[in-house]
XYZ file of C-alpha atoms in Angstrom:
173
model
C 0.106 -12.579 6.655
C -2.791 -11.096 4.567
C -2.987 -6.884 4.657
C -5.275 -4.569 3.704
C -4.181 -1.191 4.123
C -6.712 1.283 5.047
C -6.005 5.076 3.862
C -8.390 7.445 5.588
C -9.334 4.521 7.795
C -9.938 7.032 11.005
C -13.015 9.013 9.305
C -16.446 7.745 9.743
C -16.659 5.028 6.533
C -13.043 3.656 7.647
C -14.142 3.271 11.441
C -16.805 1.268 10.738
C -15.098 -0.713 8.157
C -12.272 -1.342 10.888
C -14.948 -3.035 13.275
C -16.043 -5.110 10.618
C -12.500 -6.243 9.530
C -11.201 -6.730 13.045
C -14.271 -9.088 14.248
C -15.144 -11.092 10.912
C -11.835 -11.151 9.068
C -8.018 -12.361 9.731
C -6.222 -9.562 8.018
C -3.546 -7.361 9.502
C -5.101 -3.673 8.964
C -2.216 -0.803 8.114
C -4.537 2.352 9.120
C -3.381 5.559 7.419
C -4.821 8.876 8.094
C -3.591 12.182 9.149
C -6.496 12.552 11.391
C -8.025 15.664 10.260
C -11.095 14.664 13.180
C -10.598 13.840 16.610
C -10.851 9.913 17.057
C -12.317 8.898 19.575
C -10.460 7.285 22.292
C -12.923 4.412 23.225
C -12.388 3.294 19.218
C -8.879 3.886 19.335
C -8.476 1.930 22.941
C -10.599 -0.810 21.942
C -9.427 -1.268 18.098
C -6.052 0.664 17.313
C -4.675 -1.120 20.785
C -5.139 -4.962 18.679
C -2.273 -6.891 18.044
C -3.334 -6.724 14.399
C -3.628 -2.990 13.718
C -0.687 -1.005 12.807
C -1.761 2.669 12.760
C 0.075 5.607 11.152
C -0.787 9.193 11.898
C -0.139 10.504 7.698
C -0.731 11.993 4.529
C -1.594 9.733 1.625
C 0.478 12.384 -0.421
C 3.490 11.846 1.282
C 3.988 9.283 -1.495
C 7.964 7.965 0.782
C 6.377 6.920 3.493
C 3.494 4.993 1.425
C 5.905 3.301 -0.554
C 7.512 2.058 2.495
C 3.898 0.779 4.014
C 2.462 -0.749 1.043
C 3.776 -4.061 -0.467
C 3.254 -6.720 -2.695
C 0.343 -8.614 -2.117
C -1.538 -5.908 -0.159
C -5.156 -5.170 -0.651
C -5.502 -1.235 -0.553
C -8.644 0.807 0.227
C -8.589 4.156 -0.210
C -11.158 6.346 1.577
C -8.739 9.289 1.970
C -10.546 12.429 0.780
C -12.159 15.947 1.572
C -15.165 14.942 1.941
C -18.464 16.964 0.277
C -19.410 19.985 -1.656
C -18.720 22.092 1.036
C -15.574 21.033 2.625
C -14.398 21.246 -1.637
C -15.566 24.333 -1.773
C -13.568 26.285 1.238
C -10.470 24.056 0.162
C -10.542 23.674 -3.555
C -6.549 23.495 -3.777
C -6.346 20.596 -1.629
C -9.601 18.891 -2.786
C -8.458 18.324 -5.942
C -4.581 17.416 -4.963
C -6.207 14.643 -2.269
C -9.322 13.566 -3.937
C -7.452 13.481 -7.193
C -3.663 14.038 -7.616
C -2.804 11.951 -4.556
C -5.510 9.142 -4.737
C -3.578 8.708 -8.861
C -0.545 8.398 -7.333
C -1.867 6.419 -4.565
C -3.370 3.702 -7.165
C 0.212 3.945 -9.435
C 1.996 3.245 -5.924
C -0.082 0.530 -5.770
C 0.299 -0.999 -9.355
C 4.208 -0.848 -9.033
C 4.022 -2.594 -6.185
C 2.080 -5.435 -7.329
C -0.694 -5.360 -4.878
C -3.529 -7.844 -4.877
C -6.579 -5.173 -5.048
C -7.000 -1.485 -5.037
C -10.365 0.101 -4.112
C -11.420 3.381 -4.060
C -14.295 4.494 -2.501
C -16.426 6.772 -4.355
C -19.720 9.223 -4.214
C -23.520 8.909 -5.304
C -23.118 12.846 -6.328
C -21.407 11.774 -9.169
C -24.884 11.365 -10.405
C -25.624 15.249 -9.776
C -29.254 15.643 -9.174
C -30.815 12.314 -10.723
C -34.446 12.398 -11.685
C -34.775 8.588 -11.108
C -33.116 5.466 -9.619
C -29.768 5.146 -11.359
C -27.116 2.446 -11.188
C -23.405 2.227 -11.880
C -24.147 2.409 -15.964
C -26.521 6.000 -15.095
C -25.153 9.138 -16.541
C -22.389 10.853 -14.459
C -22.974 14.427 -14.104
C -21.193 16.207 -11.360
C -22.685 19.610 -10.081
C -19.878 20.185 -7.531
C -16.030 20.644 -7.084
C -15.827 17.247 -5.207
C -17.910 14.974 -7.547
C -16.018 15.970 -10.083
C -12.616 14.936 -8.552
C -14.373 11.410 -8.030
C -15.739 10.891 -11.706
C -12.092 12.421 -12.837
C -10.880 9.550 -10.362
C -13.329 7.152 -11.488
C -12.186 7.554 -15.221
C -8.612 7.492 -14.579
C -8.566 4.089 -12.753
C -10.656 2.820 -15.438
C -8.027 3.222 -17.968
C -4.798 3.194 -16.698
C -5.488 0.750 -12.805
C -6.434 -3.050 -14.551
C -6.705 -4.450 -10.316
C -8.740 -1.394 -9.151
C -12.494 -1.292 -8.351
C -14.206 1.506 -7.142
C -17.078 1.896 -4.980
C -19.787 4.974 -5.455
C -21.139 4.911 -1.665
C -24.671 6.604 -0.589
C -24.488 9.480 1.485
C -23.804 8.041 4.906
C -24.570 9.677 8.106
């Protein structure tokens, strides 16, 4: 049976990328989160209810209980994060111990284990305040606490993750 485990896949990128999953692939989604925002139940009824979700209510840092979730094989998307300057900003500690510390050990997890794919999803502010259209070769120039856990990310997968891609998503609201 083909996985993809979804870390953070309750918040409002993983939701939507649940949908999508459930009606156009075949995979068996493992949903991770510690649900840090109220789900709600209509989603949770109509998706988290399918014979082909298995949904955990958990920390991406409680590195155990990954271990025994992820295996070999897997595709892993990680959208776990405190999300935006300000969130960052009233929780610095924990930005930088999710965003960073936990999404490294996350990917390492992930390497040991052999998985097919590890994605991490990624931010536009990376860019800081861009005069012009950039692309993934622009300049990286982080103005805030949480960019700059994503370009430290970024960096780090570069060198040391060989399966991992990462994603640097548009603000989306």
């Amino acid at each position: 049976m083909k996985r993809i485990v979804l870390c953070g896949g309750s918040g409002y990128i993983g939701t939507k990328l649940t949908e999508v999953l459930l009606e156009k692939t075949d995979f068996h989604l493992v949903i991770i989160d510690r649900l840090d925002f109220k789900l709600d139940s209509d989603f949770k009824t109509k998706y988290y209810d399918s014979e082909r979700v298995e949904f955990h209510q958990n920390d991406i840092r409680d590195l155990n209980f990954m271990n025994e979730h992820i295996h070999e094989g897997d595709f892993v998307v990680n959208l776990a994060a405190l999300v935006g300057e300000p969130l960052c900003k009233i929780k610095p500690e924990e930005a930088v111990d999710v965003n960073f510390e936990a999404a490294k050990n996350l990917a390492e997890l992930c390497k040991e284990k052999n998985i097919k794919k590890f994605i991490q999803l990624s931010t536009c502010s990376n860019y800081g305040q861009a005069k012009e259209m950039v692309d993934e070769d622009g300049e990286l120039f982080p103005t805030s606490l949480y960019a700059e856990t994503k370009v430290n990310l970024e960096k780090y997968l570069i060198k040391n993750i060989p399966n991992a891609t990462t994603l640097r998503c548009a603000t989306a609201y």
